[in-house]
Coordinates of C-alpha atoms in Angstrom, one line a residue:
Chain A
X22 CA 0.0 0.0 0.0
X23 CA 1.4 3.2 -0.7
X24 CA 0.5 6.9 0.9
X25 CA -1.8 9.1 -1.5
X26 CA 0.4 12.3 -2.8
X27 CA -0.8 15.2 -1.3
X28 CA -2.0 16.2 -4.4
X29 CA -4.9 13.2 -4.5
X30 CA -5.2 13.8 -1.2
X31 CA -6.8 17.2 -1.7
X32 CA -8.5 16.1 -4.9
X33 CA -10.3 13.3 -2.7
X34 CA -11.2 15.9 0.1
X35 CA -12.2 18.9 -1.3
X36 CA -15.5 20.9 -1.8
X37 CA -14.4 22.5 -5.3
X38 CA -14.8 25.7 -5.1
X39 CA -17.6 27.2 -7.0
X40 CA -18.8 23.8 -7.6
X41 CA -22.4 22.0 -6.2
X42 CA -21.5 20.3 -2.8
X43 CA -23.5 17.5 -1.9
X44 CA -22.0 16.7 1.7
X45 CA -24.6 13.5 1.9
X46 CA -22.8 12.4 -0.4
X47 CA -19.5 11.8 1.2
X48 CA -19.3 8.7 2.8
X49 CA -18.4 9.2 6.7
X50 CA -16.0 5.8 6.5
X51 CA -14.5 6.4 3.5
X52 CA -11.1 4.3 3.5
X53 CA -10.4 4.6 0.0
X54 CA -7.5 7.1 0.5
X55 CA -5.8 5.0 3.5
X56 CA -6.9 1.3 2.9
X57 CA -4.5 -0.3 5.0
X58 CA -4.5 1.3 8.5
X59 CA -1.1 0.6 9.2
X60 CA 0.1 2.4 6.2
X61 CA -1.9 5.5 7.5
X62 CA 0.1 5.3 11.1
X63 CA 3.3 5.3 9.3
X64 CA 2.8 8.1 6.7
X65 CA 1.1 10.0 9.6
X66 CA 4.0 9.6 11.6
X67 CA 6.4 10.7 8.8
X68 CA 4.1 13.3 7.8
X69 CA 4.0 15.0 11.9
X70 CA 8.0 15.1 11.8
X71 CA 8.1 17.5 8.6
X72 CA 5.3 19.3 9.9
X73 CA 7.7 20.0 12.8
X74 CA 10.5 20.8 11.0
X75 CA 9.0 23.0 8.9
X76 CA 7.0 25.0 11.4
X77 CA 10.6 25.4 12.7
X78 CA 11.8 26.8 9.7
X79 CA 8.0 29.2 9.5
X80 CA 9.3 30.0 13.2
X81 CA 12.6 31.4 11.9
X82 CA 11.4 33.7 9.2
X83 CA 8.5 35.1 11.2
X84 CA 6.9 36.2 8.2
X85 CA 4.1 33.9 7.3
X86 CA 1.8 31.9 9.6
X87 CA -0.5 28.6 8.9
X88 CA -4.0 28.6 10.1
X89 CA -5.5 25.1 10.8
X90 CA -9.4 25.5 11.1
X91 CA -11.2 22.3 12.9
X92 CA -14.7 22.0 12.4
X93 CA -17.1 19.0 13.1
X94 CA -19.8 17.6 15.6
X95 CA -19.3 16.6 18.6
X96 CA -16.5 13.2 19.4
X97 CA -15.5 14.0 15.4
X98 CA -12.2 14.2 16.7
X99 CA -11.2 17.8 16.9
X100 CA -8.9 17.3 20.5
X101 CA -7.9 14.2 19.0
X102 CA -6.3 15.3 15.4
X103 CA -4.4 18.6 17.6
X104 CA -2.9 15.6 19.3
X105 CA -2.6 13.4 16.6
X106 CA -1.3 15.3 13.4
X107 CA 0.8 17.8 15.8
X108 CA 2.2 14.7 18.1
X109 CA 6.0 15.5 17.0
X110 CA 5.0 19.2 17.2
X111 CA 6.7 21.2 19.9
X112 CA 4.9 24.0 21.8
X113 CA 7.0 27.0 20.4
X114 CA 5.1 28.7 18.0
X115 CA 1.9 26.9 18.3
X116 CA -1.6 28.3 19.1
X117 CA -4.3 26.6 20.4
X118 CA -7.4 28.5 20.1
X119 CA -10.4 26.8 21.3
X120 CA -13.8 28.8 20.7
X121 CA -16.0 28.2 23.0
X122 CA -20.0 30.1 23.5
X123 CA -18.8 33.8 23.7
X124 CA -18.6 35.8 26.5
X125 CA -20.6 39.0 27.1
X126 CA -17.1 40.7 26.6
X127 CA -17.1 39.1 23.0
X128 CA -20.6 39.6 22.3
X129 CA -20.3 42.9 22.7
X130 CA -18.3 43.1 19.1
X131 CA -19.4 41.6 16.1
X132 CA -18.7 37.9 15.5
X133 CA -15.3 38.0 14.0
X134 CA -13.7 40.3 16.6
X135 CA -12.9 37.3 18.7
X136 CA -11.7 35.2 15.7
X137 CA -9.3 37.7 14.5
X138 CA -8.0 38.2 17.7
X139 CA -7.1 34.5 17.5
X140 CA -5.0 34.8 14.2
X141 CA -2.0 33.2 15.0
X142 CA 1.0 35.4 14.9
X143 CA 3.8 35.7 12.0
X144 CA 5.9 32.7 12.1
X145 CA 3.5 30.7 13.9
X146 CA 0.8 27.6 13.6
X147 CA -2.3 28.8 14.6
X148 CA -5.3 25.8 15.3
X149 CA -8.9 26.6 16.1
X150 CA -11.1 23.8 17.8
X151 CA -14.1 25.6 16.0
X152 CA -13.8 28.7 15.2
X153 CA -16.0 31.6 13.6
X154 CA -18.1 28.8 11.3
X155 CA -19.7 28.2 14.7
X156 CA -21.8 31.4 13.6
X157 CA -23.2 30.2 10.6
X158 CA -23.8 26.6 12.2
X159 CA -24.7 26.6 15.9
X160 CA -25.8 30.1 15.7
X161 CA -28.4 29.1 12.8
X162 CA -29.7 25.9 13.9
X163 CA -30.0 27.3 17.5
X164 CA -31.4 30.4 15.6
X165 CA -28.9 32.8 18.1
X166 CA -29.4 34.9 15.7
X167 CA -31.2 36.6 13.0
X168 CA -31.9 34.8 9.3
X169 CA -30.6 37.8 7.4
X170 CA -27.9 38.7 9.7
X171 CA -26.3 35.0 9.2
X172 CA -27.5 34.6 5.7
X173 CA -24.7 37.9 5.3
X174 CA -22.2 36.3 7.0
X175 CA -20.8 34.0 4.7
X176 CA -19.7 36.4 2.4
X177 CA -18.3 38.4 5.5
X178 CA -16.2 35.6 6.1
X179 CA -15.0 35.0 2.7
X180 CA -13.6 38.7 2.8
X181 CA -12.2 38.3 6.0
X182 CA -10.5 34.9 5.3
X183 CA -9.1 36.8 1.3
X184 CA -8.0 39.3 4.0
X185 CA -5.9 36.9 5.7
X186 CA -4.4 35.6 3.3
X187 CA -3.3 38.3 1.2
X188 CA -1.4 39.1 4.5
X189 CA 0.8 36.3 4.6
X190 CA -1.8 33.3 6.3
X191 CA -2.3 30.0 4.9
X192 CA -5.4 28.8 5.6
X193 CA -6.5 25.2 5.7
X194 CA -10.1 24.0 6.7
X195 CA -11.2 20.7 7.8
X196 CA -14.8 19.5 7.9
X197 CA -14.4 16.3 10.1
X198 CA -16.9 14.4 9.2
X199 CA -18.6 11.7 11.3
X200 CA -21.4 9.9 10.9
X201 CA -24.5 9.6 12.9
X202 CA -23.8 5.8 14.1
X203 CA -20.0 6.6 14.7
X204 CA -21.0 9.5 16.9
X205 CA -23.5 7.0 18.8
X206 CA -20.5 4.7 19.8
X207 CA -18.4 7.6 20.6
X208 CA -20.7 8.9 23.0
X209 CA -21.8 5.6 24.7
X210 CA -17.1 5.2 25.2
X211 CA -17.4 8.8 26.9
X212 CA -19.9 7.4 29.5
X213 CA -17.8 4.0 30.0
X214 CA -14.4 5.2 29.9
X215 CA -13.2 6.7 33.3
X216 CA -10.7 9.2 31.0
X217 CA -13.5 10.2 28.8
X218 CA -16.3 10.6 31.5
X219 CA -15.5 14.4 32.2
X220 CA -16.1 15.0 28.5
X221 CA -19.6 14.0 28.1
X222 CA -21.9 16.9 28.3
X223 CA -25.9 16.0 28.1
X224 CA -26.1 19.3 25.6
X225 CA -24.5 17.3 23.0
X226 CA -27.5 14.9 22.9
X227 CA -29.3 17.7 22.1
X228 CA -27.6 18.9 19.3
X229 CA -27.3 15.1 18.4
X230 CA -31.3 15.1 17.8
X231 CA -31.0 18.5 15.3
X232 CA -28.6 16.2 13.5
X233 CA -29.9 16.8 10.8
X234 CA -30.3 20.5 10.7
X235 CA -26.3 20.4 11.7
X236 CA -25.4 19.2 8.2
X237 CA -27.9 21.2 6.2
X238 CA -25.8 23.6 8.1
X239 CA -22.9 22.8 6.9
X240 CA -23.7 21.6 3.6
X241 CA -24.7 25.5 3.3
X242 CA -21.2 27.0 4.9
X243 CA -18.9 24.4 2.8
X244 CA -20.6 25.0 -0.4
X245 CA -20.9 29.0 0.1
X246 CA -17.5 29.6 1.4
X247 CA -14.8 26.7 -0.4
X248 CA -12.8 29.5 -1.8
X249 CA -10.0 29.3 -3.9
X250 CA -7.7 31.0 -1.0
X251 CA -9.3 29.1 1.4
X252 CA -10.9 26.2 0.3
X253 CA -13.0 23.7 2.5
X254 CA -11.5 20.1 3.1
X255 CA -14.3 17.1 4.0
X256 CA -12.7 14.8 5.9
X257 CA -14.1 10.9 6.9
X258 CA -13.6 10.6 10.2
X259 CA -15.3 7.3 11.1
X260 CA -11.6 6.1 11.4
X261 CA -9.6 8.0 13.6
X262 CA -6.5 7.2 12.6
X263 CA -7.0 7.3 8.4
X264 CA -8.7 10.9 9.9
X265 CA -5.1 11.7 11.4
X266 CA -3.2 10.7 8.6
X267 CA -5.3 12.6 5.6
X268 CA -4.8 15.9 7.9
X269 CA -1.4 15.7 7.8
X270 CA -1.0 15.3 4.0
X271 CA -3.2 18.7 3.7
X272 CA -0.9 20.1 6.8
X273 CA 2.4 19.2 5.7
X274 CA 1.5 20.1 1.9
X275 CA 0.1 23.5 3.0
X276 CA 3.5 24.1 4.9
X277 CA 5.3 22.5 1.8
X278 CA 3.6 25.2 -0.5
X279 CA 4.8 28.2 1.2
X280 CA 8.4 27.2 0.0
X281 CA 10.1 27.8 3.1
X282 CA 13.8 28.5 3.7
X283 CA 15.8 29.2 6.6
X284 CA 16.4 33.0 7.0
X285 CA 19.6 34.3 5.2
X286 CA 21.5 36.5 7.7
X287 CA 23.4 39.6 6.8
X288 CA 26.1 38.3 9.0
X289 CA 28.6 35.7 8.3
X290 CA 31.8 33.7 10.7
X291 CA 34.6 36.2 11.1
X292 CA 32.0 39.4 11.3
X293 CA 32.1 39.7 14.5
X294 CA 34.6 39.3 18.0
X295 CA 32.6 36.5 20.2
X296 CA 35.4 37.6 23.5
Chain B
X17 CA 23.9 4.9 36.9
X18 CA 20.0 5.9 38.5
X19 CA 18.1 8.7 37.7
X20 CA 18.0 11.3 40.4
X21 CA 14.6 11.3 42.6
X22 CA 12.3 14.3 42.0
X23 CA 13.3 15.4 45.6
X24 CA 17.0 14.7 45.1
X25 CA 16.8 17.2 42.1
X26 CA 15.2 20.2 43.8
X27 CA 17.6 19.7 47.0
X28 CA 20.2 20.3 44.5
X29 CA 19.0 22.8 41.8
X30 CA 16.9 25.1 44.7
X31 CA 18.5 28.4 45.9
X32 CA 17.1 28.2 49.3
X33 CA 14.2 30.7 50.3
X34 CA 15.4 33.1 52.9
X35 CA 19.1 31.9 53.1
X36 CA 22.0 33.6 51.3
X37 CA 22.7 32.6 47.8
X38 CA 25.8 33.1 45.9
X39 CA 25.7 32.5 41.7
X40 CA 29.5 32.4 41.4
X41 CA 29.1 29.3 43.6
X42 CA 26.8 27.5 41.1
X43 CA 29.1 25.0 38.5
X44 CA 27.4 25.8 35.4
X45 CA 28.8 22.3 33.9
X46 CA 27.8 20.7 37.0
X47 CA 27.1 16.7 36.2
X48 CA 26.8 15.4 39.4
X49 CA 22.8 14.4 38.8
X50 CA 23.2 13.3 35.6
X51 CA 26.8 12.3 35.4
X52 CA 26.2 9.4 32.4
X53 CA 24.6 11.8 29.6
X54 CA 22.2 8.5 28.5
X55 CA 21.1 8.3 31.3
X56 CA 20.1 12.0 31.0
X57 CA 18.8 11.5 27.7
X58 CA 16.7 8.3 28.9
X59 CA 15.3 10.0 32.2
X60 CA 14.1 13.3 29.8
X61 CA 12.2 10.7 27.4
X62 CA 10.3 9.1 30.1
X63 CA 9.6 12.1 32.3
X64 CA 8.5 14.1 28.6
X65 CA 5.8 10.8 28.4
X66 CA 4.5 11.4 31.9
X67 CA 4.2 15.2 31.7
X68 CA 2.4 15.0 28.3
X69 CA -0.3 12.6 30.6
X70 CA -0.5 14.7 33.6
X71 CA -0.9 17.8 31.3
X72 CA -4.0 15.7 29.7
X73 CA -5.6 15.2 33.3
X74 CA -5.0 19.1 34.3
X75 CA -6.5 19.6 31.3
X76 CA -9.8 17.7 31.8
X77 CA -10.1 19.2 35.2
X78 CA -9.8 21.9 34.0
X79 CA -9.0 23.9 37.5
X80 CA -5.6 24.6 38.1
X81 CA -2.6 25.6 36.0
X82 CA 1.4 25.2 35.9
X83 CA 3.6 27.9 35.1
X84 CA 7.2 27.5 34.0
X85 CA 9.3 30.4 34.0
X86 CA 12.6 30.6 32.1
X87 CA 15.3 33.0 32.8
X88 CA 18.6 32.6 31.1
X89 CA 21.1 34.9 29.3
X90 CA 21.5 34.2 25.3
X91 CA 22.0 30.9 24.3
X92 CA 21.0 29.3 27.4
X93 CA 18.6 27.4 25.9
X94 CA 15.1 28.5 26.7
X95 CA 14.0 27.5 23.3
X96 CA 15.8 24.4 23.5
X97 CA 14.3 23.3 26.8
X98 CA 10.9 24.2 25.6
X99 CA 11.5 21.6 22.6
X100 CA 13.7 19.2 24.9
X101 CA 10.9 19.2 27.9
X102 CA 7.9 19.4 26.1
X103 CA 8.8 16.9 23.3
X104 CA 5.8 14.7 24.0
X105 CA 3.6 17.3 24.7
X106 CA 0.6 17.9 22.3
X107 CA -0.1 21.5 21.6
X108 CA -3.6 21.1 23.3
X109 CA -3.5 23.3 26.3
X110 CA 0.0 24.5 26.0
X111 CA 0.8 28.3 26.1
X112 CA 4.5 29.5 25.2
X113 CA 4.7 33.3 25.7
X114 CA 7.7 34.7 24.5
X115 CA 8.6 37.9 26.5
X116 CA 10.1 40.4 24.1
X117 CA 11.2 44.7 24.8
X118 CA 7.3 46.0 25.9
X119 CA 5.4 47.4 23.3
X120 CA 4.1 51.2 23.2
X121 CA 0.3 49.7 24.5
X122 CA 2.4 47.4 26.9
X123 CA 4.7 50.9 28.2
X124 CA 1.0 51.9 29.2
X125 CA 0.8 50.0 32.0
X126 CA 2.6 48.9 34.8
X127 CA 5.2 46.2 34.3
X128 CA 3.1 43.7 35.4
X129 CA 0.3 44.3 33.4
X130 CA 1.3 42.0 30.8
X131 CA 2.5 39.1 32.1
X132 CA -0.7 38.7 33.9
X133 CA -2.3 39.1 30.8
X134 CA -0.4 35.7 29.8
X135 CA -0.7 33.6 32.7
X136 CA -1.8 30.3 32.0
X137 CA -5.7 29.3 31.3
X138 CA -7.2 26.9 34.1
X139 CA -6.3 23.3 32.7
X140 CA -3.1 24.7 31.0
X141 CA 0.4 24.6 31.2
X142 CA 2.0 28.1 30.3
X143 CA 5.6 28.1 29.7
X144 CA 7.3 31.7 29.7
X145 CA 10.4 32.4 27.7
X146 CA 11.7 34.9 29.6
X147 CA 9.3 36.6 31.7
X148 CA 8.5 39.6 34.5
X149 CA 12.0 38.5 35.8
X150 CA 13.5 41.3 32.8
X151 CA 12.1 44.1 35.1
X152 CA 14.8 43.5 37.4
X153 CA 17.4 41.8 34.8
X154 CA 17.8 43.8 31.5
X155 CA 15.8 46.8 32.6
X156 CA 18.7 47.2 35.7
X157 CA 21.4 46.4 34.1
X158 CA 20.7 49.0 31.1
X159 CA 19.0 51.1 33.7
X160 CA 15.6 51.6 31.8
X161 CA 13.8 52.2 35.1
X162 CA 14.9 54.4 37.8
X163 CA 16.7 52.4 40.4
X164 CA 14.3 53.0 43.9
X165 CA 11.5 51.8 41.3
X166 CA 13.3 48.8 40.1
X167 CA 14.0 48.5 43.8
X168 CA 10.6 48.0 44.8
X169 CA 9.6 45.3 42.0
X170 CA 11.2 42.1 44.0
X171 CA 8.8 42.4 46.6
X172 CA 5.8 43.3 44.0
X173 CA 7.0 40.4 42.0
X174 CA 6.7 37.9 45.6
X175 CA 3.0 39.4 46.0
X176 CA 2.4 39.2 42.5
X177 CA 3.7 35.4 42.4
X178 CA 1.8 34.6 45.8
X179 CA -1.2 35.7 44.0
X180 CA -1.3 33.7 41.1
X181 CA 0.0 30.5 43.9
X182 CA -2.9 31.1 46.2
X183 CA -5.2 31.3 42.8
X184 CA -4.2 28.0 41.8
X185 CA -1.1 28.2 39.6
X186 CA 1.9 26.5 40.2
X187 CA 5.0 28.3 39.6
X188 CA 8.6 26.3 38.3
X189 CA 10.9 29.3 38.1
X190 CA 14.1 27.9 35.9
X191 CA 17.6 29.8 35.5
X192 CA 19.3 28.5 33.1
X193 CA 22.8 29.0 34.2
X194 CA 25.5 28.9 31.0
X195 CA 29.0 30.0 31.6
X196 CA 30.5 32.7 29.9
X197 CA 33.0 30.3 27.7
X198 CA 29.8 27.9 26.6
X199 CA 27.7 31.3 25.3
X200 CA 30.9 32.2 23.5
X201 CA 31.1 29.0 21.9
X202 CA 27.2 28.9 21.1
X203 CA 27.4 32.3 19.6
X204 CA 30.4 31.3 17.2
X205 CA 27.7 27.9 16.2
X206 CA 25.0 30.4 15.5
X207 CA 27.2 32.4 13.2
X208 CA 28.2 29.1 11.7
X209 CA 25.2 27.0 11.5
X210 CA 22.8 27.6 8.1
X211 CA 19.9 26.9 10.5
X212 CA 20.8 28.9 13.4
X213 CA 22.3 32.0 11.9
X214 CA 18.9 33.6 12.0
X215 CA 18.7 33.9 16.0
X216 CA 22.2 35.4 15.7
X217 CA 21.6 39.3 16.5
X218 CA 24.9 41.8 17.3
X219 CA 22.6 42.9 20.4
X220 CA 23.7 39.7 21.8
X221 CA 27.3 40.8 22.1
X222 CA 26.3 44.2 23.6
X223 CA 24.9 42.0 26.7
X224 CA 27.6 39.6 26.8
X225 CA 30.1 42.7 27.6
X226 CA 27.4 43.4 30.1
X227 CA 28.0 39.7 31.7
X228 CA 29.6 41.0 35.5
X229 CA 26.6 42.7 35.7
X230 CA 24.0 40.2 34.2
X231 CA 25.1 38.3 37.1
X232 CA 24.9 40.7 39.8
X233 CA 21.2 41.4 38.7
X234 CA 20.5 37.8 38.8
X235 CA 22.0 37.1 42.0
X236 CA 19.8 39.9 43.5
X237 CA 16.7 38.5 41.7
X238 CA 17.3 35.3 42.6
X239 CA 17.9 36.2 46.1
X240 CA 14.7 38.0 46.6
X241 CA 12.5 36.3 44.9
X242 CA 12.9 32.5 45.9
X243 CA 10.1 32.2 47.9
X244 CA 8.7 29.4 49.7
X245 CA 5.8 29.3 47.4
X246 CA 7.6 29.9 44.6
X247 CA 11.1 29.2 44.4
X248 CA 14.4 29.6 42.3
X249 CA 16.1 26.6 40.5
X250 CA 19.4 27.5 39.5
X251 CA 19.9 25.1 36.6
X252 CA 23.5 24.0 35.0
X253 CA 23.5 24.9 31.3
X254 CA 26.5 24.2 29.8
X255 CA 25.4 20.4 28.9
X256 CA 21.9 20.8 26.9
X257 CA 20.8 17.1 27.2
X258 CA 21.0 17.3 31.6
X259 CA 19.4 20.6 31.6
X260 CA 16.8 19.3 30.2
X261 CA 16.5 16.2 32.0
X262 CA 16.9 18.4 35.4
X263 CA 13.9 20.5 34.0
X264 CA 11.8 17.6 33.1
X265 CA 12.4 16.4 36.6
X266 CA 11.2 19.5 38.0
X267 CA 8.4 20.0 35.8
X268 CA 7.0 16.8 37.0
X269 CA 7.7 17.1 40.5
X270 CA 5.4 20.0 39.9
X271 CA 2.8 18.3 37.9
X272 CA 2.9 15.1 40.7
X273 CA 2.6 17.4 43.0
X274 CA -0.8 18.6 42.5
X275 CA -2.1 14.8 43.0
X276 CA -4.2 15.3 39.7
X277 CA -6.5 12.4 39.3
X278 CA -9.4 12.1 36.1
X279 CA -12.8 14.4 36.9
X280 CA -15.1 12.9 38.6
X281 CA -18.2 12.8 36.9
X282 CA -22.4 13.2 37.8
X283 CA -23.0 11.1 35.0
X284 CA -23.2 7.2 34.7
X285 CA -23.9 4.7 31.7
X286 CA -27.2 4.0 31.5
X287 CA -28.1 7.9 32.7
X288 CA -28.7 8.1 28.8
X289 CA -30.5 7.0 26.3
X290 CA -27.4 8.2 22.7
X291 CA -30.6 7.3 20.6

């Protein structure tokens, strides 16, 4: 079994932009990509040692920075890919941002005020666990807020995401997707497993039973804001690890397309007297 | 050759609170508790594993937080200690904040003002690349602040530190001690080294003429501010692999220390029906 280039990787994943999006139509256990599961540990385990290196080499420049966004139902494995594609991944120069419901400090602004106070700095990887999609899925199936106010924001967020990344940040999205059953057996583990007991929140049987409204949801944010600068990835995510190991790819070819270099220096040996 | 106990370490590394404490004393290529650099090497792998768990359970309870603090001159090794430690640790719930000259907005406010900004989240580990420790390091030595004011900021520091103690953090406070032959040497690598020439910066020099006095400030700082709740480790620095097995030791002395156990939970299985 060999790894799928990066390039089929992306092909396989993404909602073209511009293009219908049918998200039904994306099978949940898809293993067409990863057959073998073994082969998906090791090229995920090769893949989170470049993605390392080459943050390091991002970190030196301090020019440019990589934005991972994370979206997906609860137990689709958001914690777990941050800990999985980013396992080799030393702390300096990473950002965790983790959105939760916003404060009355945040509400006080206009949805993206929080987000792009999250933007990870130059030279940095920057990954939100959710992010400002929240308000265009949560917010409309909950209805937190007005029809016309969301059905405005996905071109809002189009701009601001063009904004970013005309000013030096890479952006890749990830839709994990899970399916109803999967979701089932992940929950029922929370309640069984001593370590995943403090996770399990009765709210997410809620928005378990608006299941469906979730992926009209998102069916309507992937379609309306794939962009070419910022394009939306679908991920199966049934399997955890074959989850793990297409993220990479899209990571570590997002990193590889910035062509970085270690900084040159104006300085050279012999310029200067250590003492 | 057996790894040092936890207890073993800290007797060794501490500068006692409230007793006199000379630098000049300290052997920065001291290897008498890690005198076999394997050793070292396999004491740091296995400590990284159990930190990366006990992070995970802070995490989840989501309570209390640990703050490391690293102090050193350049080339030290903060960076590298932060990758060395923290190998194993997964970005989720990490926070490096690296400490650079105050901005204008920072100038604003008091000293302290920022680095309270960047203490740790509940549930996270913060790690602090230099720190509030500057106000009474740099800031003396170049004599940026008026002396009776910087004067004052050891005691402000202990309340300030008592604080964040009494308000759950848990404070490691790391010097990393280098010698003044071992930063000329690493200065004359990063001049020579494609992939380290870009932290070279002639500044560097400008504080390494400064070194008598770098080491006056620290003694005073160090003095002052090891604290019963909160006090100094004087690391050895010259070897990179034992500081960073001392530091892992400490680190999870600290983390052991807070007798973290998995959240409790008010739910059960069979509370729910997953549907």
């Amino acid at each position: 079994m060999s790894t799928p280039s990066i390039v089929a990787t992306r092909r396989a994943l993404i909602a073209t932009p511009g293009k219908a999006f049918d998200l039904s139509a994306r099978d949940t256990g898809d293993k067409s990509l990863f057959e073998d599961k073994e082969n998906a540990e090791t090229s995920l385990k090769k893949d989170a040692a470049v993605i390392n290196e080459l943050k390091d080499m991002m970190y030196a420049e301090g020019k440019r920075s990589l934005l991972v966004v994370l979206q997906g139902m609860d137990t689709s494995g958001k914690s777990g890919t941050i800990k999985g594609v980013f396992s080799d991944t030393t702390p300096l120069g990473m950002e965790v941002k983790a959105f939760k419901a916003p404060s009355s400090n945040e509400l006080a602004r206009d949805y993206l005020w929080r987000v792009h106070n999250a933007v990870p700095k130059k030279g940095h990887i920057g990954i939100f666990d959710r992010s400002h999609y929240e308000d265009v899925l949560v917010v409309k199936v909950r209805g937190f807020a007005p029809a016309e106010e969301i059905e405005q924001r996905y071109a809002q967020i189009n701009a601001f995401e063009k904004h970013l990344t005309e000013n030096g940040v890479t952006i890749v999205k990830c839709m994990l997707n899970v399916g109803y059953e999967e979701q089932g057996v992940r929950l029922a583990e929370r309640l069984e497993e001593p370590h995943k007991l403090w996770k399990f929140n009765p709210g997410d049987l809620e928005d378990r039973k608006l299941w469906a409204q979730y992926m009209d949801a998102y069916q309507t944010a992937i379609t309306r804001c794939s962009t070419r600068q910022a394009p939306w990835y679908v991920i199966p995510s049934d399997s955890r690890t074959r989850r793990n190991a297409m993220i990479a790819r899209l990571v570590r070819g997002a990193l590889e397309g910035m062509k970085l270099e270690w900084p040159a220096s104006e300085y050279k040996p012999g310029d200067f007297d250590i003492g």
